[in-house]
């Protein structure tokens, strides 16, 4: 595994759950329905002698994940894990994007039509797939070449090997559309150096491939131009030994360091502000800094935070803070509660309003509800974190196979 001196001394590599047992019967191929066949061209399969690759193939939609795509990915990975002829698996995207996150427009229309069951199904399947990735029995590789946003990180970062390139751009801009970083983001963001995770989650700021290596989100780095060589080499492997796969990935890798403009060189300043207890304190401290020193970085960061949904900011900060002390499955369970509360509009319709403003009407002028931080009460935030009380609703809580697939703490 490649090592980058910068920042590695202040953080340990992410460790992910490994499965200890599973009770599914063997099946060489998933059981497809007619509707699954219609989306096979959106998740392509590439077979090698001892490996399989899932290729996200919606380049015109930046490889955004639809519900059928998530379902197909989950079935494929379950099948490949059970197939003794397959030693390891790989995921990549077609075009210039790995995965731009969830395809939220269908969710937007479903919510407005009163059909939240489709949203439950989408988030349930997505989070179960993320847990499958984080507890996978076999070595799994994600080549995060290009844009990797939102749950694009969730379907890749929990895996064993994460390859970043000079084209990689990672971002979690969910608070800008009235949502929260989900699909395991509260787990891996909370384990970044200092309070970098809070900063990324509350601002939507981007990281490049070099920065991902430096803070442990990626395990390997290579130039985009060398990806073909890496894929050719690992495609010939016959071993399921992680060490052999790791060495093959590293063969065409590069030793890289964040440049002087990297946000990682501002860790002390990030900790100073984003380590504070509340969103109000974070904003007040940066406002004071801007007033006293006219710090340009603080001014830009402050504007990014203030553009987001006030409710989402408070929910996201609490979610990241709780994630520091929770396992992957516990984080996914909490994120599922938050997501379902968001799509139900029980407290606020900010999720739909954010999508409307950025993706539907594109006026970029969301009318957040509540509009100000001081109007967001503790009861409002608590509602998003509370377990469901409807015993008749079997989908109100996320059910993960933790007894069969033991999570890492």
mmCIF file of C-alpha atoms in Angstrom:
data_model
loop_
_atom_site.group_PDB
_atom_site.id
_atom_site.type_symbol
_atom_site.label_atom_id
_atom_site.label_comp_id
_atom_site.label_asym_id
_atom_site.label_seq_id
_atom_site.Cartn_x
_atom_site.Cartn_y
_atom_site.Cartn_z
ATOM 1 C CA UNK A 1 0.000 0.000 0.000
ATOM 2 C CA UNK A 2 1.379 3.388 -0.928
ATOM 3 C CA UNK A 3 2.367 5.718 1.857
ATOM 4 C CA UNK A 4 2.346 9.471 1.792
ATOM 5 C CA UNK A 5 4.308 11.156 4.543
ATOM 6 C CA UNK A 6 2.177 14.264 4.698
ATOM 7 C CA UNK A 7 -0.587 13.846 7.280
ATOM 8 C CA UNK A 8 -0.264 10.078 7.522
ATOM 9 C CA UNK A 9 1.493 10.554 10.840
ATOM 10 C CA UNK A 10 -1.690 11.995 12.347
ATOM 11 C CA UNK A 11 -4.132 9.383 11.144
ATOM 12 C CA UNK A 12 -4.394 5.641 10.902
ATOM 13 C CA UNK A 13 -5.566 4.023 7.646
ATOM 14 C CA UNK A 14 -9.274 3.325 7.580
ATOM 15 C CA UNK A 15 -10.102 -0.193 8.705
ATOM 16 C CA UNK A 16 -13.272 -1.785 7.446
ATOM 17 C CA UNK A 17 -15.416 -4.666 8.506
ATOM 18 C CA UNK A 18 -14.650 -8.075 7.167
ATOM 19 C CA UNK A 19 -17.323 -10.723 7.050
ATOM 20 C CA UNK A 20 -16.913 -13.666 9.384
ATOM 21 C CA UNK A 21 -19.599 -15.905 7.915
ATOM 22 C CA UNK A 22 -22.619 -15.896 5.671
ATOM 23 C CA UNK A 23 -25.529 -18.181 5.185
ATOM 24 C CA UNK A 24 -26.572 -17.614 1.593
ATOM 25 C CA UNK A 25 -26.619 -20.619 -0.681
ATOM 26 C CA UNK A 26 -24.286 -20.723 -3.664
ATOM 27 C CA UNK A 27 -25.451 -19.209 -6.915
ATOM 28 C CA UNK A 28 -23.194 -18.401 -9.836
ATOM 29 C CA UNK A 29 -25.428 -15.675 -11.226
ATOM 30 C CA UNK A 30 -28.023 -13.275 -9.804
ATOM 31 C CA UNK A 31 -31.693 -13.967 -10.342
ATOM 32 C CA UNK A 32 -32.721 -11.240 -12.759
ATOM 33 C CA UNK A 33 -36.253 -10.032 -13.324
ATOM 34 C CA UNK A 34 -37.497 -8.525 -16.551
ATOM 35 C CA UNK A 35 -37.023 -4.993 -15.260
ATOM 36 C CA UNK A 36 -33.403 -5.766 -14.348
ATOM 37 C CA UNK A 37 -32.660 -6.683 -17.962
ATOM 38 C CA UNK A 38 -33.697 -3.175 -19.003
ATOM 39 C CA UNK A 39 -30.904 -1.602 -16.950
ATOM 40 C CA UNK A 40 -28.111 -4.093 -17.625
ATOM 41 C CA UNK A 41 -26.561 -1.595 -20.019
ATOM 42 C CA UNK A 42 -26.259 0.891 -17.117
ATOM 43 C CA UNK A 43 -24.168 -1.524 -15.032
ATOM 44 C CA UNK A 44 -21.963 -3.502 -17.372
ATOM 45 C CA UNK A 45 -20.045 -6.624 -16.372
ATOM 46 C CA UNK A 46 -16.524 -7.357 -17.513
ATOM 47 C CA UNK A 47 -15.223 -10.852 -16.865
ATOM 48 C CA UNK A 48 -11.610 -11.946 -16.528
ATOM 49 C CA UNK A 49 -10.178 -15.359 -15.674
ATOM 50 C CA UNK A 50 -10.516 -14.956 -11.881
ATOM 51 C CA UNK A 51 -12.180 -11.569 -11.443
ATOM 52 C CA UNK A 52 -15.271 -9.573 -12.341
ATOM 53 C CA UNK A 53 -15.724 -5.835 -12.861
ATOM 54 C CA UNK A 54 -18.907 -3.783 -12.487
ATOM 55 C CA UNK A 55 -18.858 -0.743 -14.758
ATOM 56 C CA UNK A 56 -21.227 2.147 -14.057
ATOM 57 C CA UNK A 57 -22.327 3.158 -17.546
ATOM 58 C CA UNK A 58 -24.514 6.260 -17.475
ATOM 59 C CA UNK A 59 -21.967 8.826 -18.683
ATOM 60 C CA UNK A 60 -24.660 11.248 -19.837
ATOM 61 C CA UNK A 61 -25.951 11.326 -16.239
ATOM 62 C CA UNK A 62 -22.429 11.358 -14.736
ATOM 63 C CA UNK A 63 -23.020 7.741 -13.684
ATOM 64 C CA UNK A 64 -25.588 8.807 -11.087
ATOM 65 C CA UNK A 65 -27.078 5.820 -9.273
ATOM 66 C CA UNK A 66 -30.690 4.937 -9.957
ATOM 67 C CA UNK A 67 -32.684 2.442 -7.888
ATOM 68 C CA UNK A 68 -32.377 -0.339 -10.509
ATOM 69 C CA UNK A 69 -28.614 0.226 -10.712
ATOM 70 C CA UNK A 70 -28.225 -0.119 -6.945
ATOM 71 C CA UNK A 71 -30.279 -3.301 -6.993
ATOM 72 C CA UNK A 72 -28.187 -4.782 -9.796
ATOM 73 C CA UNK A 73 -24.917 -3.902 -8.065
ATOM 74 C CA UNK A 74 -26.071 -5.543 -4.862
ATOM 75 C CA UNK A 75 -27.105 -8.751 -6.648
ATOM 76 C CA UNK A 76 -23.892 -8.893 -8.652
ATOM 77 C CA UNK A 77 -21.646 -8.464 -5.616
ATOM 78 C CA UNK A 78 -23.589 -11.034 -3.610
ATOM 79 C CA UNK A 79 -23.311 -13.509 -6.476
ATOM 80 C CA UNK A 80 -19.601 -12.855 -7.013
ATOM 81 C CA UNK A 81 -18.867 -13.283 -3.324
ATOM 82 C CA UNK A 82 -20.510 -16.703 -3.341
ATOM 83 C CA UNK A 83 -18.880 -17.890 -6.562
ATOM 84 C CA UNK A 84 -15.671 -19.824 -5.724
ATOM 85 C CA UNK A 85 -14.370 -19.295 -9.261
ATOM 86 C CA UNK A 86 -14.057 -15.541 -8.626
ATOM 87 C CA UNK A 87 -11.070 -14.334 -6.596
ATOM 88 C CA UNK A 88 -11.691 -10.584 -6.443
ATOM 89 C CA UNK A 89 -13.971 -7.877 -7.831
ATOM 90 C CA UNK A 90 -13.607 -4.364 -9.173
ATOM 91 C CA UNK A 91 -15.818 -1.324 -9.775
ATOM 92 C CA UNK A 92 -15.222 1.602 -12.098
ATOM 93 C CA UNK A 93 -17.145 4.207 -14.051
ATOM 94 C CA UNK A 94 -17.323 4.908 -17.763
ATOM 95 C CA UNK A 95 -16.489 8.290 -19.220
ATOM 96 C CA UNK A 96 -14.938 11.047 -17.117
ATOM 97 C CA UNK A 97 -16.883 10.246 -13.947
ATOM 98 C CA UNK A 98 -16.753 7.451 -11.403
ATOM 99 C CA UNK A 99 -20.126 8.220 -9.792
ATOM 100 C CA UNK A 100 -21.770 11.588 -9.169
ATOM 101 C CA UNK A 101 -23.968 10.218 -6.381
ATOM 102 C CA UNK A 102 -27.641 9.350 -6.295
ATOM 103 C CA UNK A 103 -30.008 10.185 -9.126
ATOM 104 C CA UNK A 104 -32.143 12.451 -6.941
ATOM 105 C CA UNK A 105 -34.640 13.654 -9.553
ATOM 106 C CA UNK A 106 -36.717 10.430 -9.444
ATOM 107 C CA UNK A 107 -36.715 10.719 -5.639
ATOM 108 C CA UNK A 108 -37.870 14.327 -5.924
ATOM 109 C CA UNK A 109 -40.798 13.363 -8.154
ATOM 110 C CA UNK A 110 -41.707 10.385 -5.960
ATOM 111 C CA UNK A 111 -41.813 12.565 -2.848
ATOM 112 C CA UNK A 112 -43.962 15.191 -4.540
ATOM 113 C CA UNK A 113 -46.342 12.444 -5.691
ATOM 114 C CA UNK A 114 -46.610 11.156 -2.126
ATOM 115 C CA UNK A 115 -44.791 7.912 -2.942
ATOM 116 C CA UNK A 116 -42.160 7.729 -0.216
ATOM 117 C CA UNK A 117 -42.071 3.912 -0.412
ATOM 118 C CA UNK A 118 -39.861 4.122 -3.504
ATOM 119 C CA UNK A 119 -37.487 6.375 -1.561
ATOM 120 C CA UNK A 120 -37.380 3.884 1.324
ATOM 121 C CA UNK A 121 -36.585 1.100 -1.112
ATOM 122 C CA UNK A 122 -33.807 3.128 -2.743
ATOM 123 C CA UNK A 123 -32.078 4.157 0.491
ATOM 124 C CA UNK A 124 -32.537 0.716 2.028
ATOM 125 C CA UNK A 125 -30.899 -1.049 -0.913
ATOM 126 C CA UNK A 126 -28.157 1.571 -1.194
ATOM 127 C CA UNK A 127 -27.148 1.343 2.459
ATOM 128 C CA UNK A 128 -27.261 -2.456 2.388
ATOM 129 C CA UNK A 129 -24.908 -2.401 -0.585
ATOM 130 C CA UNK A 130 -22.550 -0.059 1.255
ATOM 131 C CA UNK A 131 -22.536 -2.476 4.195
ATOM 132 C CA UNK A 132 -21.874 -5.353 1.805
ATOM 133 C CA UNK A 133 -18.879 -3.438 0.446
ATOM 134 C CA UNK A 134 -17.554 -2.777 3.928
ATOM 135 C CA UNK A 135 -17.865 -6.419 4.998
ATOM 136 C CA UNK A 136 -16.955 -8.119 1.728
ATOM 137 C CA UNK A 137 -15.315 -11.545 1.962
ATOM 138 C CA UNK A 138 -13.131 -11.093 -1.103
ATOM 139 C CA UNK A 139 -10.718 -8.335 -2.073
ATOM 140 C CA UNK A 140 -12.629 -5.553 -3.798
ATOM 141 C CA UNK A 141 -11.216 -2.619 -5.732
ATOM 142 C CA UNK A 142 -12.783 0.723 -6.628
ATOM 143 C CA UNK A 143 -11.126 2.851 -9.307
ATOM 144 C CA UNK A 144 -12.334 6.335 -8.431
ATOM 145 C CA UNK A 145 -11.216 8.032 -11.625
ATOM 146 C CA UNK A 146 -13.068 11.300 -12.164
ATOM 147 C CA UNK A 147 -15.909 12.897 -10.229
ATOM 148 C CA UNK A 148 -16.847 10.994 -7.062
ATOM 149 C CA UNK A 149 -19.660 12.751 -5.233
ATOM 150 C CA UNK A 150 -22.090 11.898 -2.450
ATOM 151 C CA UNK A 151 -22.903 8.200 -2.329
ATOM 152 C CA UNK A 152 -20.298 7.665 -5.037
ATOM 153 C CA UNK A 153 -17.926 7.754 -2.091
ATOM 154 C CA UNK A 154 -20.183 5.444 -0.105
ATOM 155 C CA UNK A 155 -20.073 2.654 -2.700
ATOM 156 C CA UNK A 156 -16.276 2.814 -2.987
ATOM 157 C CA UNK A 157 -14.510 4.046 0.149
ATOM 158 C CA UNK A 158 -15.739 1.185 2.402
ATOM 159 C CA UNK A 159 -13.957 -1.300 0.119
ATOM 160 C CA UNK A 160 -10.509 -2.831 0.631
ATOM 161 C CA UNK A 161 -8.645 -0.983 -2.140
ATOM 162 C CA UNK A 162 -9.468 2.530 -3.392
ATOM 163 C CA UNK A 163 -7.499 3.860 -6.351
ATOM 164 C CA UNK A 164 -7.436 7.631 -6.861
ATOM 165 C CA UNK A 165 -5.990 9.397 -9.897
ATOM 166 C CA UNK A 166 -5.021 12.872 -11.047
ATOM 167 C CA UNK A 167 -8.606 13.166 -12.355
ATOM 168 C CA UNK A 168 -10.304 12.228 -9.073
ATOM 169 C CA UNK A 169 -12.511 14.824 -7.374
ATOM 170 C CA UNK A 170 -14.321 13.832 -4.162
ATOM 171 C CA UNK A 171 -17.052 15.998 -2.644
ATOM 172 C CA UNK A 172 -20.002 15.743 -0.280
ATOM 173 C CA UNK A 173 -22.265 18.679 -1.237
ATOM 174 C CA UNK A 174 -25.455 17.243 0.297
ATOM 175 C CA UNK A 175 -26.119 20.154 2.673
ATOM 176 C CA UNK A 176 -26.426 22.394 -0.394
ATOM 177 C CA UNK A 177 -29.577 20.494 -1.398
ATOM 178 C CA UNK A 178 -31.054 20.206 2.088
ATOM 179 C CA UNK A 179 -29.805 16.668 2.714
ATOM 180 C CA UNK A 180 -26.951 15.080 4.699
ATOM 181 C CA UNK A 181 -23.782 13.097 3.822
ATOM 182 C CA UNK A 182 -25.050 9.516 3.845
ATOM 183 C CA UNK A 183 -24.236 6.019 2.541
ATOM 184 C CA UNK A 184 -21.591 5.568 5.234
ATOM 185 C CA UNK A 185 -20.142 9.091 4.936
ATOM 186 C CA UNK A 186 -20.658 9.802 8.626
ATOM 187 C CA UNK A 187 -18.400 6.802 9.301
ATOM 188 C CA UNK A 188 -15.444 7.597 7.055
ATOM 189 C CA UNK A 189 -15.602 11.403 7.267
ATOM 190 C CA UNK A 190 -15.597 11.240 11.055
ATOM 191 C CA UNK A 191 -12.342 9.259 10.966
ATOM 192 C CA UNK A 192 -10.354 11.804 8.982
ATOM 193 C CA UNK A 193 -7.561 13.817 10.629
ATOM 194 C CA UNK A 194 -8.794 16.333 13.182
ATOM 195 C CA UNK A 195 -12.085 17.915 12.148
ATOM 196 C CA UNK A 196 -11.496 17.661 8.413
ATOM 197 C CA UNK A 197 -14.635 15.527 8.077
ATOM 198 C CA UNK A 198 -16.831 18.217 9.610
ATOM 199 C CA UNK A 199 -15.279 20.790 7.282
ATOM 200 C CA UNK A 200 -15.912 18.690 4.159
ATOM 201 C CA UNK A 201 -19.464 17.833 5.221
ATOM 202 C CA UNK A 202 -20.535 21.384 6.125
ATOM 203 C CA UNK A 203 -18.945 23.124 3.140
ATOM 204 C CA UNK A 204 -19.117 20.566 0.323
ATOM 205 C CA UNK A 205 -15.464 21.391 -0.399
ATOM 206 C CA UNK A 206 -13.620 19.082 -2.812
ATOM 207 C CA UNK A 207 -10.590 16.861 -2.335
ATOM 208 C CA UNK A 208 -8.381 15.728 -5.191
ATOM 209 C CA UNK A 209 -6.743 12.335 -5.558
ATOM 210 C CA UNK A 210 -3.496 13.372 -3.879
ATOM 211 C CA UNK A 211 -5.400 14.718 -0.885
ATOM 212 C CA UNK A 212 -7.417 11.508 -0.664
ATOM 213 C CA UNK A 213 -4.207 9.500 -0.416
ATOM 214 C CA UNK A 214 -2.800 11.871 2.195
ATOM 215 C CA UNK A 215 -5.783 11.595 4.538
ATOM 216 C CA UNK A 216 -6.395 7.865 4.015
ATOM 217 C CA UNK A 217 -9.548 7.915 1.885
ATOM 218 C CA UNK A 218 -7.646 6.240 -0.964
ATOM 219 C CA UNK A 219 -5.132 3.413 -0.695
ATOM 220 C CA UNK A 220 -3.370 3.867 -4.061
ATOM 221 C CA UNK A 221 -2.690 6.683 -6.487
ATOM 222 C CA UNK A 222 -1.798 6.548 -10.153
ATOM 223 C CA UNK A 223 -1.979 8.804 -13.156
ATOM 224 C CA UNK A 224 -5.090 8.498 -15.297
ATOM 225 C CA UNK A 225 -2.859 7.678 -18.251
ATOM 226 C CA UNK A 226 -1.578 4.553 -16.465
ATOM 227 C CA UNK A 227 -4.941 3.077 -15.506
ATOM 228 C CA UNK A 228 -4.944 0.842 -18.555
ATOM 229 C CA UNK A 229 -1.670 -0.720 -17.429
ATOM 230 C CA UNK A 230 -3.017 -1.356 -13.930
ATOM 231 C CA UNK A 231 -6.255 -2.885 -15.209
ATOM 232 C CA UNK A 232 -4.340 -5.086 -17.628
ATOM 233 C CA UNK A 233 -2.055 -6.335 -14.864
ATOM 234 C CA UNK A 234 -4.759 -7.093 -12.288
ATOM 235 C CA UNK A 235 -6.936 -8.639 -14.992
ATOM 236 C CA UNK A 236 -4.323 -11.379 -15.378
ATOM 237 C CA UNK A 237 -4.127 -12.182 -11.665
ATOM 238 C CA UNK A 238 -5.266 -15.601 -10.502
ATOM 239 C CA UNK A 239 -4.785 -15.008 -6.778
ATOM 240 C CA UNK A 240 -7.232 -13.872 -4.112
ATOM 241 C CA UNK A 241 -4.339 -12.889 -1.811
ATOM 242 C CA UNK A 242 -4.822 -9.196 -0.890
ATOM 243 C CA UNK A 243 -1.056 -8.724 -0.718
ATOM 244 C CA UNK A 244 -0.627 -9.834 -4.337
ATOM 245 C CA UNK A 245 -3.426 -7.510 -5.462
ATOM 246 C CA UNK A 246 -2.001 -4.646 -3.426
ATOM 247 C CA UNK A 247 1.450 -5.084 -4.959
ATOM 248 C CA UNK A 248 -0.040 -5.150 -8.447
ATOM 249 C CA UNK A 249 -1.936 -1.912 -7.827
ATOM 250 C CA UNK A 250 1.199 -0.275 -6.457
ATOM 251 C CA UNK A 251 3.398 -1.274 -9.404
ATOM 252 C CA UNK A 252 2.238 1.625 -11.564
ATOM 253 C CA UNK A 253 1.550 3.942 -8.652
ATOM 254 C CA UNK A 254 3.160 7.248 -7.813
ATOM 255 C CA UNK A 255 4.500 8.781 -4.615
ATOM 256 C CA UNK A 256 2.682 12.086 -4.285
ATOM 257 C CA UNK A 257 2.373 14.978 -1.840
ATOM 258 C CA UNK A 258 -0.312 17.658 -1.466
ATOM 259 C CA UNK A 259 0.790 20.926 -3.044
ATOM 260 C CA UNK A 260 1.067 24.190 -1.141
ATOM 261 C CA UNK A 261 -2.499 25.236 -2.010
ATOM 262 C CA UNK A 262 -4.052 22.107 -0.511
ATOM 263 C CA UNK A 263 -6.612 22.534 2.224
ATOM 264 C CA UNK A 264 -4.722 19.854 4.129
ATOM 265 C CA UNK A 265 -2.131 22.489 4.980
ATOM 266 C CA UNK A 266 -4.894 24.355 6.812
ATOM 267 C CA UNK A 267 -5.645 21.545 9.258
ATOM 268 C CA UNK A 268 -4.897 23.736 12.282
ATOM 269 C CA UNK A 269 -7.311 26.407 11.096
ATOM 270 C CA UNK A 270 -9.949 23.796 10.215
ATOM 271 C CA UNK A 271 -9.651 22.304 13.694
ATOM 272 C CA UNK A 272 -9.871 25.763 15.273
ATOM 273 C CA UNK A 273 -13.276 26.443 13.732
ATOM 274 C CA UNK A 274 -14.865 23.113 12.813
ATOM 275 C CA UNK A 275 -13.907 21.539 16.125
ATOM 276 C CA UNK A 276 -16.337 23.863 17.920
ATOM 277 C CA UNK A 277 -19.483 22.371 19.430
ATOM 278 C CA UNK A 278 -22.241 23.970 17.346
ATOM 279 C CA UNK A 279 -22.801 25.366 13.863
ATOM 280 C CA UNK A 280 -23.554 28.756 15.430
ATOM 281 C CA UNK A 281 -20.168 28.761 17.164
ATOM 282 C CA UNK A 282 -18.388 27.732 13.953
ATOM 283 C CA UNK A 283 -19.978 30.581 11.996
ATOM 284 C CA UNK A 284 -19.437 33.153 14.731
ATOM 285 C CA UNK A 285 -15.746 32.264 15.064
ATOM 286 C CA UNK A 286 -15.166 32.567 11.318
ATOM 287 C CA UNK A 287 -17.105 35.845 11.174
ATOM 288 C CA UNK A 288 -14.853 37.242 13.901
ATOM 289 C CA UNK A 289 -11.772 36.067 12.012
ATOM 290 C CA UNK A 290 -12.966 37.726 8.795
ATOM 291 C CA UNK A 291 -13.775 40.956 10.642
ATOM 292 C CA UNK A 292 -10.411 41.070 12.391
ATOM 293 C CA UNK A 293 -8.032 39.824 9.711
ATOM 294 C CA UNK A 294 -10.007 39.738 6.460
ATOM 295 C CA UNK A 295 -8.850 36.160 6.014
ATOM 296 C CA UNK A 296 -9.834 35.212 2.442
ATOM 297 C CA UNK A 297 -10.020 31.473 3.154
ATOM 298 C CA UNK A 298 -12.335 32.069 6.112
ATOM 299 C CA UNK A 299 -14.482 34.406 4.054
ATOM 300 C CA UNK A 300 -14.889 31.852 1.252
ATOM 301 C CA UNK A 301 -15.568 29.027 3.711
ATOM 302 C CA UNK A 302 -18.120 31.137 5.572
ATOM 303 C CA UNK A 303 -20.041 31.809 2.353
ATOM 304 C CA UNK A 304 -20.124 28.087 1.546
ATOM 305 C CA UNK A 305 -21.576 27.241 4.946
ATOM 306 C CA UNK A 306 -24.166 30.016 4.831
ATOM 307 C CA UNK A 307 -25.488 28.831 1.448
ATOM 308 C CA UNK A 308 -26.549 25.499 2.925
ATOM 309 C CA UNK A 309 -29.811 24.526 4.592
ATOM 310 C CA UNK A 310 -29.631 25.613 8.267
ATOM 311 C CA UNK A 311 -31.425 22.440 9.330
ATOM 312 C CA UNK A 312 -29.117 20.245 7.251
ATOM 313 C CA UNK A 313 -26.068 21.909 8.788
ATOM 314 C CA UNK A 314 -27.176 21.036 12.311
ATOM 315 C CA UNK A 315 -28.218 17.497 11.363
ATOM 316 C CA UNK A 316 -24.948 16.895 9.525
ATOM 317 C CA UNK A 317 -22.729 18.157 12.340
ATOM 318 C CA UNK A 318 -24.481 15.894 14.853
ATOM 319 C CA UNK A 319 -24.334 12.948 12.451
ATOM 320 C CA UNK A 320 -20.564 13.286 11.927
ATOM 321 C CA UNK A 321 -19.960 13.709 15.657
ATOM 322 C CA UNK A 322 -21.970 10.593 16.504
ATOM 323 C CA UNK A 323 -20.191 8.681 13.734
ATOM 324 C CA UNK A 324 -16.859 9.040 15.549
ATOM 325 C CA UNK A 325 -17.992 6.524 18.139
ATOM 326 C CA UNK A 326 -20.069 4.151 16.013
ATOM 327 C CA UNK A 327 -19.508 1.151 13.773
ATOM 328 C CA UNK A 328 -20.306 1.219 10.068
ATOM 329 C CA UNK A 329 -23.644 -0.535 10.587
ATOM 330 C CA UNK A 330 -24.634 1.894 13.353
ATOM 331 C CA UNK A 331 -23.793 4.846 11.117
ATOM 332 C CA UNK A 332 -25.859 3.426 8.254
ATOM 333 C CA UNK A 333 -28.798 2.778 10.580
ATOM 334 C CA UNK A 334 -28.715 6.380 11.801
ATOM 335 C CA UNK A 335 -28.329 7.742 8.266
ATOM 336 C CA UNK A 336 -31.354 5.723 7.167
ATOM 337 C CA UNK A 337 -33.459 7.335 9.907
ATOM 338 C CA UNK A 338 -32.279 10.790 8.860
ATOM 339 C CA UNK A 339 -32.963 10.104 5.177
ATOM 340 C CA UNK A 340 -36.481 8.776 5.772
ATOM 341 C CA UNK A 341 -37.344 11.744 7.965
ATOM 342 C CA UNK A 342 -36.086 14.023 5.209
ATOM 343 C CA UNK A 343 -38.151 12.447 2.432
ATOM 344 C CA UNK A 344 -41.258 12.287 4.633
ATOM 345 C CA UNK A 345 -41.251 16.096 5.118
ATOM 346 C CA UNK A 346 -42.242 15.474 8.737
ATOM 347 C CA UNK A 347 -40.133 18.417 9.879
ATOM 348 C CA UNK A 348 -39.083 20.196 6.705
ATOM 349 C CA UNK A 349 -39.206 19.957 2.928
ATOM 350 C CA UNK A 350 -35.640 21.206 2.489
ATOM 351 C CA UNK A 351 -34.535 18.127 0.505
ATOM 352 C CA UNK A 352 -37.102 18.741 -2.229
ATOM 353 C CA UNK A 353 -36.530 22.495 -2.085
ATOM 354 C CA UNK A 354 -32.803 22.065 -2.550
ATOM 355 C CA UNK A 355 -33.310 19.780 -5.551
ATOM 356 C CA UNK A 356 -35.846 22.190 -7.022
ATOM 357 C CA UNK A 357 -33.489 25.156 -6.694
ATOM 358 C CA UNK A 358 -30.413 23.424 -8.123
ATOM 359 C CA UNK A 359 -31.687 20.772 -10.523
ATOM 360 C CA UNK A 360 -35.297 21.561 -11.505
ATOM 361 C CA UNK A 361 -35.883 25.318 -11.741
ATOM 362 C CA UNK A 362 -32.150 26.038 -11.421
ATOM 363 C CA UNK A 363 -32.720 29.430 -9.844
ATOM 364 C CA UNK A 364 -30.161 28.596 -7.136
ATOM 365 C CA UNK A 365 -32.319 30.447 -4.626
ATOM 366 C CA UNK A 366 -33.677 27.830 -2.207
ATOM 367 C CA UNK A 367 -36.202 28.932 0.381
ATOM 368 C CA UNK A 368 -35.027 26.942 3.378
ATOM 369 C CA UNK A 369 -37.462 25.986 6.115
ATOM 370 C CA UNK A 370 -36.543 27.099 8.721
ATOM 371 C CA UNK A 371 -34.656 29.929 7.004
ATOM 372 C CA UNK A 372 -32.279 30.746 9.870
ATOM 373 C CA UNK A 373 -30.105 28.722 12.245
ATOM 374 C CA UNK A 374 -31.724 30.334 15.266
ATOM 375 C CA UNK A 375 -35.092 28.987 14.089
ATOM 376 C CA UNK A 376 -33.874 25.374 14.089
ATOM 377 C CA UNK A 377 -34.884 23.882 17.420
ATOM 378 C CA UNK A 378 -33.346 20.927 19.213
ATOM 379 C CA UNK A 379 -36.644 19.044 18.846
ATOM 380 C CA UNK A 380 -36.483 19.456 15.071
ATOM 381 C CA UNK A 381 -33.000 17.960 14.912
ATOM 382 C CA UNK A 382 -33.823 15.185 17.393
ATOM 383 C CA UNK A 383 -36.704 14.072 15.185
ATOM 384 C CA UNK A 384 -34.222 13.027 12.482
ATOM 385 C CA UNK A 385 -32.254 10.841 14.887
ATOM 386 C CA UNK A 386 -35.137 9.181 16.711
ATOM 387 C CA UNK A 387 -35.890 5.485 16.045
ATOM 388 C CA UNK A 388 -39.164 4.834 14.244
ATOM 389 C CA UNK A 389 -42.139 4.197 16.496
ATOM 390 C CA UNK A 390 -44.425 2.654 13.874
ATOM 391 C CA UNK A 391 -44.237 -1.056 14.680
ATOM 392 C CA UNK A 392 -46.430 -1.881 11.683
ATOM 393 C CA UNK A 393 -43.924 -0.389 9.241
ATOM 394 C CA UNK A 394 -41.324 -3.085 8.574
ATOM 395 C CA UNK A 395 -39.174 -0.670 6.524
ATOM 396 C CA UNK A 396 -38.999 2.066 9.162
ATOM 397 C CA UNK A 397 -35.647 0.784 10.440
ATOM 398 C CA UNK A 398 -32.677 -0.439 8.406
ATOM 399 C CA UNK A 399 -32.046 -4.152 8.869
ATOM 400 C CA UNK A 400 -28.452 -5.229 8.256
ATOM 401 C CA UNK A 401 -27.059 -8.780 8.599
ATOM 402 C CA UNK A 402 -24.728 -7.880 11.466
ATOM 403 C CA UNK A 403 -24.979 -11.364 13.016
ATOM 404 C CA UNK A 404 -23.563 -12.930 9.825
ATOM 405 C CA UNK A 405 -21.320 -10.057 8.729
ATOM 406 C CA UNK A 406 -19.554 -8.719 11.787
ATOM 407 C CA UNK A 407 -18.668 -5.010 11.541
ATOM 408 C CA UNK A 408 -15.341 -3.596 12.558
ATOM 409 C CA UNK A 409 -15.275 -1.064 15.397
#
